[in-house]
């Protein structure tokens, strides 16, 4: 007698993905309750740090594991199968990590990365992008930062944060401890999904920043390598969406097998014998597979290009931008579709708060709004029509 | 300078729809908070009763207004534009009202309907359909009902309830006060949407039922007229879905006009100048219009047939079943699509619990599960292929 | 034993629709062969004229029947169920008929309309819109027109044609016999669908036009009434699309019932017992119904407004523009979907040239390109967002 | 100034794919004319043979190139970008080639395969599957085959054909020259697409077959390896669909860049600057990419499993069946969508017979009917729900 297969098992050869799958089981235990609670996922972050995955990306030279981007992105996907917030926090910390790797001096790296590994820092990006709501002035030998930043995901549980402001000569970026005096968390995140990402406001009141904490200087060229940041973002989100789809489908499947009853007029004994149920699950699974295949391709392309560092050409970066945009759009569409449609074949009794299956839809719906598919499709179309790659910029 | 138009205004000539639109404004004030709270919509039901709409369907002979089905269904739609639960409770009470009109003796009608008008009874259906979880036995001159019934929407705020059980000679149905000794509400409804419908369990512990409370006798023929019940259900739900779509779109439009910011790479000054935003709103609106046109057609067909009473032929009933199924399916699909997609053009800041725009998706997703589109499409296809109408039964 | 129902029967009370349904049977006999042949539908036009439908729209005062727009549009739909070309030619002739009714002098009307009825003229529009490829000069007491006009549907079989050119003081429009010296047909229409519409080039070589043939004068105000033209176009096309969908579905249904075999792994004895086949037909039918409901609403709105003539306000015209755009978009989408998907449940043996079922897809695909849904959706969205109606112009 | 990129370029390291891309250019020259003509693609088959690709799959031991399945499938895709018929004929010949490789004796292989390489045989499958319309009887030392077989693609241009019949002890299969006495081609293929596949009837009138031409014996076990046949079929078709999508998109892109005019109300100077056009091309491209990623994965899985030969387990075969079904379904959906929607952004002038862009839709629509997505989705769903793999059978 065949048994329901394990769906979306981690690559056997990928130790990080496998570790993430194990941690996912832990996160799963109270995922629904934490979604309801919102706020800070303190225990979950503790478990993440204990898993050794938190610092896995940092290079072996600094005591990390030098995990590939492919692995990191799979970890994001694993987490998203039950907890989109942890997936987001984990994935997004690699944006400041990348920026630091790309822009920090050897001395800074020697200072920060080993400490990050040792103390298991969770990084977060609190630098403004779309709104310019914070400013810094020079006071003696320091900078003093004031203002606030919205949508500052992860700052509420981070150990170190990246901040930025516009000043003489351009844009300043710095890395500081999250508990620096004057850094405050508004705890005002109120999203319908991604409830524990803390994507609310971080407040800066007279935050002192030393020159040694600056990443590069304002005039520094933003190389194609540095600008990979916005592609990392898209690739992380793509995995959040795919993981959510996989979670929704796998949890839905389990529910269906275990609990769903045949429809009153179905004429079948078991709900799973209904051609409708089979077709729907099959159809959703196919879409998940296609999205994953595309995302894995883009991750592999990133891994191939990344070692080129600042030597990365604009053309190569542009080519990856095309792949990342495609992966992101497909992933978002699949995430929404699966999270919505799987209910249909689970049935009316599945749609309860206690079950919490709706968190997948709320998570994907929330996060797909931050980088509209419309514009990524246009970007892709522009390239297809005239060969131009998107100008590196936030979200593209 | 043109202004955003009023969307989906009630028919000027339909006093009930217009009254409902006014009441909708009242319900709107705390609709988000009530969605969050769940439980019993006591104030909202009070407002409903005060509006005079509650008993509008009951015939003039009994002191009611004899409102048409078209009007009643429009009232449902109006309510659903902000509060799917009230829409559901209001609409669904017409199922026991219809059954009573169809099966009660003249004496019973003379007893119940004037009282219902005078005291503004809210009716509810607590009769089992799919599960047979309650039974009654004869004790002296009474029946005594024990058991429970799941998905018993509205019983938690009803004044009178319809109950049923299987006994000698078939199925018994009765109408009793909701506060009859032994009737208990489990308050266990925990849906992700339709939060105040109280669609949980009603408990029966030694509930005494008199012969005078029986609707007809078990052996009575279930005429095509009586079996309109399951079509009423589909038509009510269709309006819940369409109203939800209209609410999501109209609230979304208002938010977009008032608060949405243009996308960072849009190149437009106002978000509403973005062709994407225009196209999306236009496209969603079209679907809502098509769904409404179909639902109005089916309502008109019902109004045309209803006066035939028990003279209604199986063929006429079947023909209405085809129309009702079509209207219901289109409505459900539109409801889900609009409630999900409108977020895309509202933008990231709209997806908060405080705004509560996600209630539309949760409401439609919850309720579309109770009568799968799959089976209605099959029903329609069967008719199209061989001319057979669905056998009257629950949900068809 | 139930029989497959008659699908999309004409309204019993609409004599024109019923007559059209009868003529449709005649057109059906060689519809596939004529689609393959392309060119001029001479016999079909002869049959159209014999049916009395050709001049039905012309008012009773002129000897016509004064058919309502609703009826005319239903006739278009009936024809499109088997022959999109005749549907197009028939429908489109009402654009110059409307322009003539709106702009001609009483003397012109008294001259043209009775003759049109008596001699069963087929009208056609050969006036440039998007391209300005023809010009006229004044020669003595006449105008002399030279140039050409692309996409000149119907000119190849028309009796009278409307022509236009830009000259002193603005745009000139005239009505002339199609056999006037110098009018030539390039017979270069080569569309993948709508094969007999003759939508190719008409050539003008020294075509003499008398002042008495001018419709109004260049400076004349283009009233909202006159500009109904582009809405008529959209409404005619909507019916071509819906009729095509109905034809595809009805022919598909008949084929399925008569000839389709169950799929090898279906486990059912008759193909029509396959839940897949039932669901697909049901789902397609629903979409057709919704499109038809919307189109009928728009037609009724046109009939209500039309008698206002030049008194029609811009607002009322704008409101109809919104309805017409919605009906057109839904119709186009449904037409494509049905024409493509019905093959799936007919099966592999149905997809032959001899059967010609693909003409429906080719017809709808061809004609939906002439007025992109994208722009109509934007138009609708703009109205929804700021209340502005589309500026009257070709295609809106 | 950037230029439109080369779309879907063959893998640089895949010599067969690159050779196919070159041949595709040749096939492209008269692809539209051949689509219109139907019949036998004699010149195209000659060019195929001249390219050296025809026998590329046959192992090096026999003088072939031992091309991987991945390469063969890419060749199919390349051809389908302009000529779905050649793609089909080329791909499908690998079904009898596989069966021969799997079932022939060493002596037969030593006989047939070198000859096939040397003489560039085109193989074809003329063995019945769904219908049993031919029979053979024993006459002396030979078999004599009579009857016919429908949908016998490729037989009209094949050099060798595989035939089969039911006899004592089960099913017989044989390989014979296509010009064997008594083999006749009805030339009755009349599909709306795949016009030169000759998928009509092959007739058998007293066709003599020697024992040495039999593949195995009726009682032979149909190992999972042998039953890869129906998966090869699905994988070949998937590539026909993806190649068609790529052809439609790439030809559409070129047309759009070169010839399309901006829409009258677009406000842009170049059609390619319209956000609509960009979005549509981007969105279609993404879908093509996802389909290709999935198909490539399945091809790689086949290449990994194939060397196991008759040692291939039922489980491994089942696992590939899941991948093949997924790839096939996605490919078919993408093929239809791209082939239909690309017209929208090419515009009205593109939809002519002379251009022939509609052949992509007709090709995909025709061929997707031969193995309904519905059943492949059900198959996938069954596996997902209970872990069962499809029983090897035609089409699964």
Coordinates of N, CA and C in Angstrom, one line a residue, chain C residues 244-335:
Chain C
X244 N -19.5 33.9 -31.5 CA -18.5 32.9 -31.8 C -18.3 31.9 -30.7
X245 N -18.3 32.4 -29.5 CA -18.2 31.6 -28.3 C -19.4 30.6 -28.3
X246 N -20.6 31.1 -28.5 CA -21.8 30.3 -28.5 C -21.7 29.2 -29.6
X247 N -21.3 29.6 -30.8 CA -21.1 28.7 -31.9 C -20.1 27.6 -31.6
X248 N -19.0 28.0 -31.0 CA -18.0 27.0 -30.7 C -18.5 26.1 -29.7
X249 N -19.2 26.6 -28.7 CA -19.6 25.7 -27.6 C -20.8 24.8 -28.1
X250 N -21.7 25.4 -28.8 CA -22.8 24.6 -29.3 C -22.4 23.5 -30.3
X251 N -21.5 23.9 -31.2 CA -21.0 22.9 -32.2 C -20.2 21.9 -31.4
X252 N -19.4 22.3 -30.5 CA -18.5 21.4 -29.7 C -19.4 20.4 -28.9
X253 N -20.4 21.0 -28.3 CA -21.3 20.1 -27.5 C -21.9 19.0 -28.4
X254 N -22.4 19.4 -29.6 CA -23.0 18.5 -30.5 C -22.0 17.4 -30.9
X255 N -20.8 17.9 -31.2 CA -19.8 16.9 -31.6 C -19.5 15.9 -30.5
X256 N -19.4 16.5 -29.3 CA -19.0 15.7 -28.1 C -20.1 14.6 -27.9
X257 N -21.3 15.0 -28.0 CA -22.4 14.1 -27.7 C -22.5 13.0 -28.8
X258 N -22.2 13.4 -30.0 CA -22.4 12.5 -31.1 C -21.2 11.7 -31.4
X259 N -20.0 12.2 -31.2 CA -18.8 11.5 -31.7 C -17.7 11.3 -30.7
X260 N -17.5 12.1 -29.7 CA -16.3 11.9 -28.9 C -16.3 10.6 -28.2
X261 N -15.1 10.1 -28.0 CA -15.0 8.8 -27.3 C -14.4 9.0 -25.9
X262 N -14.7 8.2 -25.0 CA -14.1 8.4 -23.6 C -12.6 8.3 -23.7
X263 N -11.9 9.0 -22.9 CA -10.5 8.9 -22.8 C -10.1 7.5 -22.3
X264 N -9.0 7.0 -22.9 CA -8.6 5.6 -22.6 C -8.5 5.3 -21.2
X265 N -8.1 6.2 -20.3 CA -8.0 5.9 -18.9 C -9.1 6.5 -18.1
X266 N -10.2 6.8 -18.7 CA -11.3 7.5 -18.0 C -12.1 6.6 -17.1
X267 N -12.3 5.4 -17.5 CA -13.1 4.5 -16.7 C -14.6 4.8 -16.9
X268 N -15.0 5.7 -17.8 CA -16.4 5.9 -18.0 C -16.7 5.3 -19.4
X269 N -18.0 5.0 -19.5 CA -18.4 4.4 -20.8 C -18.7 5.4 -21.9
X270 N -19.3 6.6 -21.4 CA -19.5 7.6 -22.4 C -18.7 8.8 -22.0
X271 N -18.1 9.5 -23.0 CA -17.3 10.6 -22.8 C -18.0 11.7 -22.0
X272 N -19.3 11.8 -22.2 CA -20.1 12.8 -21.5 C -20.3 12.5 -20.0
X273 N -20.0 11.3 -19.6 CA -20.0 11.0 -18.2 C -18.8 11.3 -17.5
X274 N -17.8 11.7 -18.2 CA -16.5 12.1 -17.5 C -16.7 13.4 -16.8
X275 N -16.4 13.5 -15.5 CA -16.6 14.7 -14.7 C -15.8 15.9 -15.4
X276 N -14.7 15.5 -16.0 CA -13.9 16.6 -16.7 C -14.7 17.2 -17.8
X277 N -15.3 16.4 -18.6 CA -16.1 16.9 -19.7 C -17.2 17.8 -19.2
X278 N -17.9 17.3 -18.2 CA -19.0 18.0 -17.7 C -18.6 19.3 -17.1
X279 N -17.5 19.3 -16.3 CA -17.0 20.5 -15.7 C -16.6 21.5 -16.7
X280 N -15.9 21.1 -17.7 CA -15.4 22.0 -18.7 C -16.5 22.7 -19.5
X281 N -17.5 21.9 -19.9 CA -18.6 22.5 -20.6 C -19.4 23.4 -19.7
X282 N -19.6 23.0 -18.5 CA -20.3 23.8 -17.5 C -19.6 25.2 -17.3
X283 N -18.3 25.1 -17.1 CA -17.5 26.3 -16.8 C -17.5 27.2 -18.0
X284 N -17.4 26.7 -19.2 CA -17.4 27.5 -20.4 C -18.8 28.2 -20.6
X285 N -19.8 27.4 -20.4 CA -21.2 27.9 -20.6 C -21.4 29.1 -19.6
X286 N -21.0 29.0 -18.4 CA -21.1 30.1 -17.4 C -20.5 31.4 -17.9
X287 N -19.4 31.3 -18.5 CA -18.7 32.5 -19.0 C -19.4 33.1 -20.1
X288 N -20.0 32.2 -21.0 CA -20.8 32.8 -22.1 C -22.0 33.5 -21.6
X289 N -22.6 32.9 -20.6 CA -23.8 33.5 -20.0 C -23.5 34.9 -19.4
X290 N -22.4 35.0 -18.7 CA -22.1 36.2 -18.1 C -21.8 37.3 -19.1
X291 N -21.1 36.9 -20.2 CA -20.8 37.9 -21.3 C -22.0 38.3 -21.9
X292 N -23.0 37.4 -22.2 CA -24.2 37.8 -22.8 C -25.0 38.7 -22.0
X293 N -25.1 38.4 -20.7 CA -25.8 39.3 -19.8 C -25.3 40.7 -19.8
X294 N -24.0 40.8 -19.8 CA -23.4 42.2 -19.8 C -23.7 42.9 -21.2
X295 N -23.6 42.1 -22.2 CA -23.8 42.7 -23.6 C -25.3 43.1 -23.7
X296 N -26.2 42.3 -23.2 CA -27.6 42.7 -23.3 C -27.9 43.9 -22.5
X297 N -27.3 44.1 -21.4 CA -27.5 45.3 -20.6 C -27.0 46.5 -21.3
X298 N -25.8 46.4 -22.0 CA -25.3 47.6 -22.7 C -26.2 47.9 -23.9
X299 N -26.7 46.9 -24.5 CA -27.7 47.1 -25.6 C -28.9 47.8 -25.2
X300 N -29.4 47.4 -24.0 CA -30.6 48.0 -23.5 C -30.4 49.5 -23.2
X301 N -29.2 49.7 -22.6 CA -28.8 51.1 -22.3 C -28.8 52.0 -23.6
X302 N -28.2 51.4 -24.6 CA -28.2 52.1 -25.9 C -29.6 52.4 -26.4
X303 N -30.4 51.4 -26.4 CA -31.8 51.6 -26.8 C -32.5 52.7 -26.0
X304 N -32.1 52.8 -24.7 CA -32.8 53.8 -23.9 C -32.3 55.2 -24.3
X305 N -31.0 55.3 -24.6 CA -30.4 56.6 -24.8 C -30.6 57.1 -26.3
X306 N -30.7 56.2 -27.2 CA -30.6 56.6 -28.6 C -31.7 57.6 -29.0
X307 N -32.9 57.4 -28.5 CA -34.0 58.4 -29.0 C -33.7 59.8 -28.6
X308 N -32.7 60.1 -27.7 CA -32.4 61.5 -27.4 C -31.7 62.2 -28.5
X309 N -31.2 61.4 -29.4 CA -30.5 62.1 -30.6 C -29.4 63.1 -30.2
X310 N -29.4 64.2 -30.9 CA -28.3 65.1 -30.6 C -28.5 65.8 -29.2
X311 N -29.6 65.5 -28.6 CA -29.7 66.0 -27.2 C -29.0 65.1 -26.2
X312 N -28.4 64.0 -26.6 CA -27.7 63.1 -25.7 C -26.5 63.9 -25.1
X313 N -26.4 63.8 -23.8 CA -25.3 64.5 -23.1 C -24.0 63.7 -23.2
X314 N -23.0 64.5 -23.0 CA -21.6 63.8 -23.0 C -21.6 62.8 -21.8
X315 N -22.2 63.2 -20.7 CA -22.2 62.3 -19.6 C -22.9 60.9 -19.9
X316 N -24.1 61.0 -20.5 CA -24.8 59.8 -20.9 C -24.0 59.0 -21.9
X317 N -23.4 59.7 -22.8 CA -22.6 59.0 -23.8 C -21.4 58.3 -23.1
X318 N -20.8 59.0 -22.1 CA -19.7 58.5 -21.4 C -20.1 57.2 -20.6
X319 N -21.3 57.3 -20.0 CA -21.8 56.2 -19.2 C -22.0 55.0 -20.1
X320 N -22.5 55.2 -21.3 CA -22.6 54.0 -22.2 C -21.3 53.5 -22.7
X321 N -20.3 54.5 -22.8 CA -19.0 54.0 -23.2 C -18.4 53.1 -22.2
X322 N -18.7 53.3 -20.9 CA -18.2 52.4 -19.9 C -18.8 51.1 -20.0
X323 N -20.1 51.0 -20.2 CA -20.8 49.8 -20.4 C -20.4 49.0 -21.6
X324 N -20.2 49.8 -22.7 CA -19.8 49.1 -24.0 C -18.4 48.5 -23.9
X325 N -17.5 49.2 -23.2 CA -16.1 48.8 -23.1 C -16.1 47.5 -22.2
X326 N -16.9 47.5 -21.1 CA -16.9 46.3 -20.3 C -17.5 45.1 -21.0
X327 N -18.6 45.3 -21.8 CA -19.2 44.2 -22.5 C -18.2 43.7 -23.6
X328 N -17.5 44.6 -24.2 CA -16.6 44.2 -25.3 C -15.4 43.4 -24.7
X329 N -14.8 43.8 -23.6 CA -13.7 43.1 -23.1 C -14.1 41.7 -22.6
X330 N -15.1 41.6 -21.9 CA -15.6 40.3 -21.4 C -15.9 39.4 -22.6
X331 N -16.5 39.9 -23.6 CA -16.9 39.1 -24.7 C -15.6 38.6 -25.4
X332 N -14.7 39.4 -25.6 CA -13.4 39.0 -26.3 C -12.7 37.9 -25.5
X333 N -12.6 38.1 -24.2 CA -12.0 37.1 -23.4 C -12.7 35.7 -23.5
X334 N -14.0 35.8 -23.4 CA -14.8 34.6 -23.4 C -14.7 33.9 -24.8
X335 N -14.7 34.7 -25.8 CA -14.6 34.2 -27.2 C -13.3 33.4 -27.4

